[in-house]
Coordinates of C-alpha atoms in Angstrom, one line a residue:
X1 CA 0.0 0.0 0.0
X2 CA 1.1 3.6 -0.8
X3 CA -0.2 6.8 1.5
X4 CA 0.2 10.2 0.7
X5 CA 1.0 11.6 4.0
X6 CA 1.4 15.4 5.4
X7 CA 4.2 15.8 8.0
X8 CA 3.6 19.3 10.2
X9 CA 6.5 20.7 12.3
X10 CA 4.2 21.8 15.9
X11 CA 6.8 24.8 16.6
X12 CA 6.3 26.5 13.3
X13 CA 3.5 24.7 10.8
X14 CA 5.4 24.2 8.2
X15 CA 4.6 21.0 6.4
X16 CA 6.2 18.4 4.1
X17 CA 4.1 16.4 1.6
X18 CA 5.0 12.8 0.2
X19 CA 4.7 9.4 -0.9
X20 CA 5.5 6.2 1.5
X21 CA 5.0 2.7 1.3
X22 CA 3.4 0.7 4.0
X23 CA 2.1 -2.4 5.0
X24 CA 0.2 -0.8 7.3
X25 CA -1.3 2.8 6.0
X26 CA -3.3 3.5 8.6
X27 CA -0.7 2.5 11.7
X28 CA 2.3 4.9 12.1
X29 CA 5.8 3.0 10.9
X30 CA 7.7 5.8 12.4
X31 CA 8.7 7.0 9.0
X32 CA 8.1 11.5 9.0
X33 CA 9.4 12.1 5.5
X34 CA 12.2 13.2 3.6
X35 CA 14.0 9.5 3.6
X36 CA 13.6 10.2 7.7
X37 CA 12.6 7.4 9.8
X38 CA 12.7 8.2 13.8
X39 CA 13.5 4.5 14.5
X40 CA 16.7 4.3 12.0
X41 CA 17.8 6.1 8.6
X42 CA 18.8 8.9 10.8
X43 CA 21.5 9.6 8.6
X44 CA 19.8 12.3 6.6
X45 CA 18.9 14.4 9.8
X46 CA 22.8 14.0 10.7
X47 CA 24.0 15.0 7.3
X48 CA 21.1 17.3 6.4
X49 CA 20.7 18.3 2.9
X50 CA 17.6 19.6 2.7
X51 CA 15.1 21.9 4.4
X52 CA 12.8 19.4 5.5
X53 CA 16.2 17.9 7.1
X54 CA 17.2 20.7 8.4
X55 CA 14.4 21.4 10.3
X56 CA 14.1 17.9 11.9
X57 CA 17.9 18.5 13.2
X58 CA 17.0 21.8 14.8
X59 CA 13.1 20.9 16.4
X60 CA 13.7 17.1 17.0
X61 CA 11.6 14.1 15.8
X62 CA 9.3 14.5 18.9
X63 CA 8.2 17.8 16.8
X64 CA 6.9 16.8 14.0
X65 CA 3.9 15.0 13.7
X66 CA 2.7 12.8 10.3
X67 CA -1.3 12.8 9.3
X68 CA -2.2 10.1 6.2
X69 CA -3.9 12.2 3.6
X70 CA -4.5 9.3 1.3
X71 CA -4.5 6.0 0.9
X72 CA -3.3 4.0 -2.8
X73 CA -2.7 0.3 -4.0
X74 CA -0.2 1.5 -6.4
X75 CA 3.1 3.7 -6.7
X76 CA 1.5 5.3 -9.5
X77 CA -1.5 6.6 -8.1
X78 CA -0.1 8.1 -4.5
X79 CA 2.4 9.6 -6.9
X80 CA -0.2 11.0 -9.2
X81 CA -1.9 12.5 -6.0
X82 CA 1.0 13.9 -5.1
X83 CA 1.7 15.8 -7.8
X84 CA -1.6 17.2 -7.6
X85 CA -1.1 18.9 -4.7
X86 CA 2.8 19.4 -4.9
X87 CA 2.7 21.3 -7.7
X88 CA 5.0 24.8 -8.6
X89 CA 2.4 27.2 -6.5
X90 CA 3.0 24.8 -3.1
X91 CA 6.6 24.8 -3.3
X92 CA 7.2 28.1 -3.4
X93 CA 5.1 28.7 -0.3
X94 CA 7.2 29.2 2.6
X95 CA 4.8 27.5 5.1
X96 CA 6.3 24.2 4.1
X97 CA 9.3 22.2 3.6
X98 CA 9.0 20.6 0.0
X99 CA 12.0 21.9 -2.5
X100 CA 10.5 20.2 -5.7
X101 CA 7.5 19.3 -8.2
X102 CA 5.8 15.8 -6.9
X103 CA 4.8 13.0 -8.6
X104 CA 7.9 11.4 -8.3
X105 CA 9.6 12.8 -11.0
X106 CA 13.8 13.0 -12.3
X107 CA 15.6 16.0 -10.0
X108 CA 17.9 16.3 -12.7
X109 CA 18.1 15.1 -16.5
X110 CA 21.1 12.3 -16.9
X111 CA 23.4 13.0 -19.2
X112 CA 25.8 10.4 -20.6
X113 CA 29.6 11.6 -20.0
X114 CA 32.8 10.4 -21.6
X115 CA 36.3 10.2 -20.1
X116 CA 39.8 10.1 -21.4
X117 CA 43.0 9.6 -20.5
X118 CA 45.5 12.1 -21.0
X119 CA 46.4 10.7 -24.0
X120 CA 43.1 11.5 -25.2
X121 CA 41.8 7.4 -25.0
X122 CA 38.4 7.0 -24.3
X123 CA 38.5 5.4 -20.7

């Protein structure tokens, strides 16, 4: 199963909006967003890289508190939702955390690159 959850920081309101998969949608996993779990993956609150990571370093996991919006059988429809209401207009609100479009789309184009040696070999 696939929910489409809202996270809110209490101190502030801000709010982060996502995707997650779950066996159980309607039980809390301890997952809060952002690739944040407050049972393990704590790595991205202790190497923050985002705001939404940023903000759980400097509140604390007991601060933020996550609300299922939606609940999917696929990927592909929680992701749809998502992109629905994470569109351009909610990201650049400042009353929450997300940083880009939803729907669970490419951050950045791939692009194939070639190396050489300094002989000018392709590697």
């Amino acid at each position: 199963m696939f929910i489409v959850y809202e996270t809110t920081c209490v101190v502030n309101n801000k709010i982060y909006v996502g995707v997650h998969e779950t066996d159980k949608p309607y039980e809390f996993d301890g997952y809060i967003g952002n690739s944040i779990n407050i049972y393990n993956h704590r790595y991205a609150v202790e190497h923050p890289k985002f705001p939404f990571h940023f903000a759980v370093k400097k509140y604390g996991y007991e601060n933020f508190k996550r609300k299922t919006l939606y609940v999917f059988e696929t990927a592909k429809e929680a992701y749809q939702k998502e992109e629905e209401i994470v569109n351009e207009e909610f990201i650049k609100d400042p009353n929450n955390y997300n940083v880009s479009i939803g729907g669970n789309r490419p951050r950045h184009k791939q692009q194939k690159v070639y190396q050489f040696d300094y002989n000018g070999k392709l590697v």
